[in-house]
Coordinates of C-alpha atoms in Angstrom, one line a residue:
M189 CA -7.8 26.1 9.0
A190 CA -10.5 24.9 6.3
A191 CA -9.8 21.2 7.2
A192 CA -10.3 21.7 10.9
A193 CA -13.4 23.6 10.4
L194 CA -14.9 20.9 8.3
T195 CA -14.9 18.5 11.4
R196 CA -17.1 20.7 13.3
E197 CA -20.0 20.9 10.6
G198 CA -23.0 18.9 10.9
G199 CA -24.5 16.3 8.5
E200 CA -22.2 13.6 7.3
D201 CA -19.6 12.0 9.7
A202 CA -16.4 13.9 10.5
F203 CA -14.2 11.3 8.5
R204 CA -16.2 11.6 5.3
R205 CA -16.1 15.4 5.5
L206 CA -12.3 15.3 5.8
F207 CA -12.1 12.7 3.1
R208 CA -14.1 14.9 0.7
F209 CA -12.0 17.7 1.6
Y210 CA -8.7 16.4 0.7
R211 CA -10.1 14.4 -2.4
Q212 CA -10.7 17.6 -4.0
R213 CA -8.0 18.2 -6.6
D214 CA -7.9 21.9 -5.8
A215 CA -7.5 21.4 -2.2
S216 CA -4.6 23.5 -1.4
D217 CA -4.8 24.0 2.3
L218 CA -2.5 21.0 3.2
R219 CA -1.1 22.6 6.5
G220 CA -2.9 20.2 8.6
V221 CA -1.2 17.1 7.1
V222 CA 1.4 15.6 9.4
D223 CA 4.8 15.4 7.7
F224 CA 7.1 13.0 9.3
S225 CA 10.2 14.5 7.6
A226 CA 9.7 17.4 9.9
P227 CA 7.8 16.0 13.0
G228 CA 6.2 18.0 15.8
G229 CA 3.1 18.6 17.5
Q230 CA 1.4 15.1 18.0
V231 CA 4.3 13.2 16.6
F232 CA 6.9 11.3 19.0
R233 CA 9.8 9.1 18.7
S234 CA 9.0 5.5 19.0
Q235 CA 11.4 3.0 20.1
L236 CA 12.4 0.0 18.0
S237 CA 13.6 -3.5 18.7
I238 CA 17.1 -3.0 17.4
S239 CA 18.3 -6.5 18.8
S240 CA 15.5 -8.5 17.2
V241 CA 17.0 -8.0 13.7
S242 CA 20.6 -8.4 12.8
D243 CA 22.3 -5.9 10.6
Q244 CA 22.9 -8.8 8.1
D245 CA 19.3 -9.6 7.9
A246 CA 18.3 -6.2 7.3
C247 CA 20.6 -5.8 4.7
R248 CA 19.5 -9.0 3.0
A249 CA 16.0 -7.5 3.0
G250 CA 17.3 -4.2 1.5
L251 CA 16.9 -2.3 4.6
Q252 CA 19.3 -0.2 6.7
P253 CA 20.5 -1.4 9.9
V254 CA 17.6 -1.0 12.3
S255 CA 19.6 1.3 14.7
Q256 CA 19.8 3.8 11.9
W257 CA 15.9 3.9 11.3
K258 CA 13.8 6.6 12.6
A259 CA 10.4 5.6 13.8
Y260 CA 7.5 7.8 15.2
G261 CA 4.1 7.5 16.8
L262 CA 1.4 9.7 17.0
S263 CA -0.5 10.8 20.2
G264 CA -4.0 9.2 20.5
Y265 CA -3.0 6.2 18.4
P266 CA -1.3 3.6 20.5
G267 CA 0.1 0.8 18.4
F268 CA 0.7 3.2 15.2
I269 CA 4.3 3.3 14.1
F270 CA 5.6 5.5 11.1
I271 CA 9.1 4.5 9.7
P272 CA 10.2 7.0 7.1
N273 CA 12.2 5.4 4.3
P274 CA 14.5 2.9 5.9
F275 CA 15.4 1.2 2.7
L276 CA 19.1 1.0 1.4
P277 CA 19.9 3.1 -1.8
G278 CA 18.4 1.2 -4.9
C279 CA 16.5 -1.4 -3.1
Q280 CA 13.0 0.1 -3.6
R281 CA 13.4 -0.6 -7.2
H282 CA 13.4 -4.4 -6.4
W283 CA 9.8 -4.2 -4.8
V284 CA 8.7 -1.9 -7.5
K285 CA 9.7 -4.4 -10.2
Q286 CA 8.1 -7.3 -8.3
C287 CA 4.8 -5.6 -7.9
L288 CA 4.7 -4.8 -11.7
K289 CA 6.6 -7.8 -13.3
L290 CA 6.5 -10.8 -11.0
Y291 CA 3.4 -10.6 -8.4
P292 CA 0.6 -9.9 -11.0
E293 CA 1.5 -13.4 -12.6
K294 CA -0.5 -16.4 -12.1
P295 CA -1.3 -18.0 -9.8
N296 CA -1.8 -14.8 -8.0
V297 CA -5.2 -13.0 -8.5
C298 CA -5.8 -9.4 -9.9
N299 CA -8.8 -7.3 -11.0
L300 CA -8.2 -7.8 -14.5
D301 CA -9.3 -11.7 -13.8
L302 CA -12.8 -10.5 -13.0
H303 CA -13.7 -9.7 -16.8
M304 CA -10.8 -11.0 -18.9
A305 CA -10.1 -14.8 -20.2
P306 CA -7.1 -16.2 -18.4
E307 CA -5.0 -16.4 -21.4
K308 CA -5.2 -12.7 -21.7
T309 CA -3.9 -11.8 -18.1
T310 CA -0.8 -13.8 -18.4
D311 CA 2.5 -12.0 -18.8
L312 CA 0.9 -8.3 -18.1
W313 CA 4.5 -7.0 -18.1
G314 CA 5.3 -8.4 -21.6
Q315 CA 2.0 -7.0 -23.1
S316 CA 2.7 -3.6 -21.6
K317 CA 6.3 -2.7 -21.5
E318 CA 6.4 -1.3 -25.1
Q319 CA 3.3 0.8 -24.6
L320 CA 4.5 2.2 -21.4
R321 CA 7.9 3.2 -23.0
Q322 CA 6.0 5.2 -25.5
V323 CA 5.5 8.9 -24.9
H324 CA 2.2 10.3 -24.0
C325 CA 1.1 12.8 -26.5
S326 CA -2.1 13.8 -24.5
S327 CA -2.2 16.2 -21.6
K328 CA -4.7 13.9 -19.9
W329 CA -3.5 10.5 -18.6
E330 CA -5.5 7.5 -19.9
P331 CA -4.4 3.9 -19.3
R332 CA -3.3 2.3 -22.5
S333 CA -1.7 -0.8 -21.1
L334 CA -2.9 -3.7 -19.1
L335 CA -0.4 -2.8 -16.3
E336 CA -1.8 0.7 -16.4
K337 CA -5.4 -0.9 -15.8
L338 CA -4.1 -3.0 -12.9
R339 CA -6.0 -1.9 -9.5
W340 CA -5.2 -4.7 -7.1
V341 CA -3.3 -8.1 -6.7
T342 CA -3.9 -10.5 -3.9
L343 CA -0.9 -12.8 -2.7
G344 CA -1.2 -15.9 -0.3
Y345 CA -4.5 -16.2 1.2
H346 CA -6.7 -14.4 -1.5
Y347 CA -8.9 -11.9 -0.3
N348 CA -12.4 -12.1 -1.5
W349 CA -13.9 -8.7 -2.3
D350 CA -17.4 -10.0 -2.5
T351 CA -17.5 -12.2 0.8
K352 CA -15.1 -10.1 2.8
K353 CA -13.5 -13.4 3.7
Y354 CA -10.2 -15.4 3.4
S355 CA -10.7 -19.3 3.0
A356 CA -8.3 -22.1 3.1
N357 CA -9.2 -23.2 -0.4
H358 CA -8.3 -20.1 -2.0
H359 CA -4.4 -19.9 -1.3
T360 CA -1.2 -19.7 -3.2
P361 CA 2.4 -19.7 -1.9
F362 CA 3.2 -16.2 -0.5
P363 CA 6.3 -14.7 -2.3
S364 CA 9.5 -15.9 -0.2
D365 CA 11.3 -12.4 -0.4
L366 CA 8.3 -10.2 0.5
A367 CA 7.6 -12.5 3.5
F368 CA 11.3 -12.0 4.6
L369 CA 11.0 -8.4 4.2
S370 CA 7.9 -8.3 6.2
E371 CA 9.0 -10.6 8.9
Q372 CA 12.1 -8.3 9.5
V373 CA 10.0 -5.0 9.8
A374 CA 7.5 -6.7 12.1
A375 CA 10.4 -7.9 14.3
A376 CA 12.0 -4.5 14.5
C377 CA 8.5 -3.3 15.6
G378 CA 8.5 -5.8 18.5
F379 CA 6.5 -8.6 16.7
R380 CA 8.8 -11.4 16.4
G381 CA 7.5 -14.4 14.7
F382 CA 5.3 -12.6 12.4
R383 CA 4.1 -14.6 9.3
A384 CA 3.1 -13.0 6.1
Q385 CA 0.2 -15.0 4.9
A386 CA -1.7 -12.7 2.8
G387 CA -1.0 -9.4 0.9
I388 CA -3.0 -6.9 -1.0
L389 CA -1.1 -4.7 -3.5
N390 CA -3.0 -1.6 -4.4
Y391 CA -1.9 0.4 -7.8
Y392 CA -3.0 4.2 -7.7
H393 CA -2.7 6.9 -10.2
F394 CA -3.4 10.8 -9.7
D395 CA -7.1 10.1 -9.9
S396 CA -7.2 7.1 -7.6
S397 CA -8.4 6.8 -3.9
L398 CA -9.0 4.4 -1.3
G399 CA -12.4 4.5 0.4
I400 CA -13.1 4.5 4.3
H401 CA -12.7 0.9 5.6
V402 CA -11.2 -1.1 8.5
D403 CA -9.2 -4.0 7.8
E404 CA -10.5 -6.6 10.1
S405 CA -11.2 -9.8 7.9
E406 CA -8.0 -11.4 9.3
L407 CA -8.7 -14.0 11.9
D408 CA -5.8 -12.9 14.2
H409 CA -5.9 -9.2 15.0
S410 CA -3.0 -9.5 17.6
R411 CA -0.5 -9.3 14.7
P412 CA 0.3 -5.9 13.0
L413 CA -0.8 -4.8 9.5
L414 CA 2.3 -3.8 7.4
S415 CA 2.2 -1.0 4.8
F416 CA 5.0 -0.1 2.1
S417 CA 4.5 2.6 -0.3
F418 CA 6.6 3.3 -3.5
G419 CA 6.4 5.9 -6.2
Q420 CA 4.4 9.1 -5.9
S421 CA 3.0 10.4 -2.6
S422 CA -0.2 10.4 -1.1
I423 CA -2.4 11.6 1.8
F424 CA -3.3 8.9 4.4
L425 CA -6.2 9.5 6.7
L426 CA -6.1 7.5 10.2
G427 CA -9.3 7.7 12.0
G428 CA -10.8 6.2 15.2
L429 CA -13.1 3.1 16.1
K430 CA -16.1 5.3 14.7
R431 CA -16.4 7.6 11.8
E432 CA -17.6 10.3 13.8
E433 CA -14.3 10.6 15.1
A434 CA -12.2 13.0 12.9
P435 CA -9.1 11.6 11.3
T436 CA -5.4 12.5 11.5
A437 CA -4.1 13.5 8.0
M438 CA -0.5 12.4 7.0
F439 CA 1.7 12.4 4.1
M440 CA 3.3 8.9 2.7
H441 CA 6.2 9.2 0.6
S442 CA 8.2 6.5 -1.5
G443 CA 10.0 4.3 0.9
D444 CA 7.7 4.9 3.9
I445 CA 6.5 2.1 6.1
M446 CA 3.4 2.2 8.4
V447 CA 2.6 -0.4 10.9
M448 CA -1.0 -0.6 12.7
S449 CA -1.2 -2.8 15.8
G450 CA -2.8 -3.0 18.9
F451 CA -5.5 -0.3 19.5
S452 CA -4.6 1.1 16.0
R453 CA -5.0 -2.3 14.2
L454 CA -8.7 -1.8 13.9
L455 CA -9.2 2.0 13.1
Y456 CA -10.9 3.5 10.2
H457 CA -8.5 4.8 7.3
A458 CA -8.4 5.8 3.9
V459 CA -6.3 7.4 1.2
P460 CA -8.3 10.3 -0.4
R461 CA -5.6 11.7 -2.7
V462 CA -2.3 10.7 -4.5
L463 CA 0.0 13.7 -4.9
P464 CA 2.8 14.5 -7.2
N465 CA 6.4 14.0 -5.7
P466 CA 6.9 17.0 -3.4
E467 CA 10.6 17.5 -4.7
G468 CA 9.1 18.5 -8.0
T469 CA 10.8 16.0 -10.2
A470 CA 9.2 13.2 -12.2
L471 CA 10.4 10.7 -9.5
P472 CA 11.6 11.1 -5.9
S473 CA 15.2 11.0 -5.5
C474 CA 15.4 8.0 -3.6
L475 CA 14.3 6.1 -6.6
D476 CA 17.1 7.4 -8.7
Q477 CA 19.6 5.6 -6.7
A478 CA 21.2 2.6 -8.2
L479 CA 21.5 -0.6 -6.4
S480 CA 25.0 -1.6 -5.1
S481 CA 26.8 -4.2 -7.3
D482 CA 27.8 -6.1 -4.3
L483 CA 24.7 -7.6 -2.4
P484 CA 25.1 -9.8 0.7
A485 CA 24.8 -13.5 0.6
G486 CA 21.4 -14.8 0.8
S487 CA 20.1 -11.1 -0.3
V488 CA 16.3 -11.4 -1.5
I489 CA 17.1 -8.2 -3.5
E490 CA 17.6 -8.9 -7.1
H491 CA 19.4 -6.2 -9.7
S492 CA 16.9 -4.9 -12.1
S493 CA 18.1 -4.5 -15.7
D494 CA 18.2 -0.9 -16.9
E495 CA 15.7 -1.8 -19.5
D496 CA 13.4 -3.1 -16.8
W497 CA 13.9 0.0 -14.5
Q498 CA 13.3 2.3 -17.5
V499 CA 9.5 0.8 -17.6
C500 CA 9.1 0.7 -14.1
A501 CA 10.1 4.5 -13.8
K502 CA 8.0 5.6 -16.7
Y503 CA 5.0 3.8 -14.8
L504 CA 5.6 5.5 -11.4
Q505 CA 5.7 8.9 -13.0
S506 CA 2.0 9.2 -12.7
S507 CA 1.4 6.1 -10.3
R508 CA 2.0 4.9 -6.9
I509 CA 2.1 1.4 -5.4
N510 CA 1.2 0.2 -1.9
M511 CA 1.8 -3.3 -0.4
T512 CA -0.2 -4.2 2.7
I513 CA 0.9 -7.5 4.5
R514 CA -1.1 -9.4 6.8
Q515 CA -0.9 -12.4 9.2
V516 CA -4.5 -14.2 8.6
L517 CA -4.1 -16.8 11.3
A518 CA -2.6 -17.1 14.7
E519 CA -0.2 -20.0 15.3
G520 CA -2.1 -23.5 15.2
Q521 CA -5.3 -21.5 14.2
K522 CA -7.7 -23.0 11.4
F523 CA -10.3 -21.6 9.3
P524 CA -13.9 -22.2 10.6
E525 CA -16.2 -23.7 8.0
E526 CA -17.6 -20.5 7.4
S527 CA -14.7 -18.2 7.9
G528 CA -14.3 -14.3 8.0
T529 CA -16.1 -11.1 9.4
N530 CA -17.7 -8.2 7.6
G531 CA -14.4 -6.7 6.8
E532 CA -14.4 -3.7 4.5
D533 CA -11.0 -4.2 2.8
Q534 CA -11.0 -2.0 -0.4
A535 CA -9.4 -1.6 -3.7
P536 CA -8.4 1.7 -5.0
S537 CA -11.1 3.7 -6.9
E538 CA -10.8 5.8 -9.9
D539 CA -14.3 7.4 -9.7
S540 CA -13.9 11.0 -8.2
H541 CA -17.4 10.5 -6.5
C542 CA -16.4 7.1 -5.2
E543 CA -17.1 8.1 -1.5
N544 CA -20.9 8.6 -2.6
S545 CA -21.1 5.1 -4.1
K546 CA -21.6 2.1 -1.7
A547 CA -21.3 -0.4 -4.5
K548 CA -17.9 0.9 -5.6
R549 CA -16.8 1.2 -2.0
H550 CA -17.1 -2.4 -1.5
K551 CA -16.0 -3.9 -4.6
P552 CA -12.7 -3.7 -6.4
N553 CA -12.6 -1.4 -9.5
T554 CA -12.9 -3.0 -13.0
V555 CA -11.4 -1.3 -16.2

């Protein structure tokens, strides 16, 4: 296959070659992309810690009982776990609304803060919802609202894109609902006591990509990295400890969760391409499902108004949202005076040549 042949060519490293291959808008040979909805080959079933999460706590987080989840691993990637959409009907809507309406609000930090006055970046939802409801007349998608210009939001310990570090003095309270969700998923994967301390939310459109990088800025690498995806689909590349190792390509669909732990925690990875929903509809069917009117006591899930969901649905017709949640510090650990490493966490890029631009690979996009 064309993708496999690329990894054997000389010149640039194997990861870069495959990134460029899948980044092409006309790359139609996707036969080499792992599809966890039809697992086979290097995919195997992974065991979960069913007793670590009660059915009630799973439901409170908007998740099916863990006994009903399917989880998979990949040969050659110990510690990598892929969980195809374990959310209860309608519950993905809550997280989409939080990522668009609540989480971008102050005191959290977003890419718009880099070049706009603070008063201009308050209530992005209120400033954008009417524009999002309007019908696009042009065949070419262009951002018209502030929400459509959103590229990233940081939560908890705010990641510094310039220094590649977290610090004790740049911290705001981590959202309690997202912390609860993350703790249940981590426990189900064998990581009881996980503490959600930092989050990076990435907002993608059909021309977006996420460059090749390793998430190593957290001071505790023994805890997993959790990734949640909503909206349109994407291709995710998971490589090795060196970029000379060819990555494995896989599809990520709405509701899918990835857990990178152990050996896989510090592997190179990237998102070269966002794809339209494979069902051929504007939104995947899992997002058409309404939330049950009967939520359990203590649920972190909230009902969305029809008006709010109409705005979210319009946004997602051309977009994908990804939440990555991290534990930065081990129990009892503190930041050193000069904290951090040379991590390469990245924000999505709109530049079709982003893989050739070192500056753009290491700094968040601005609008």
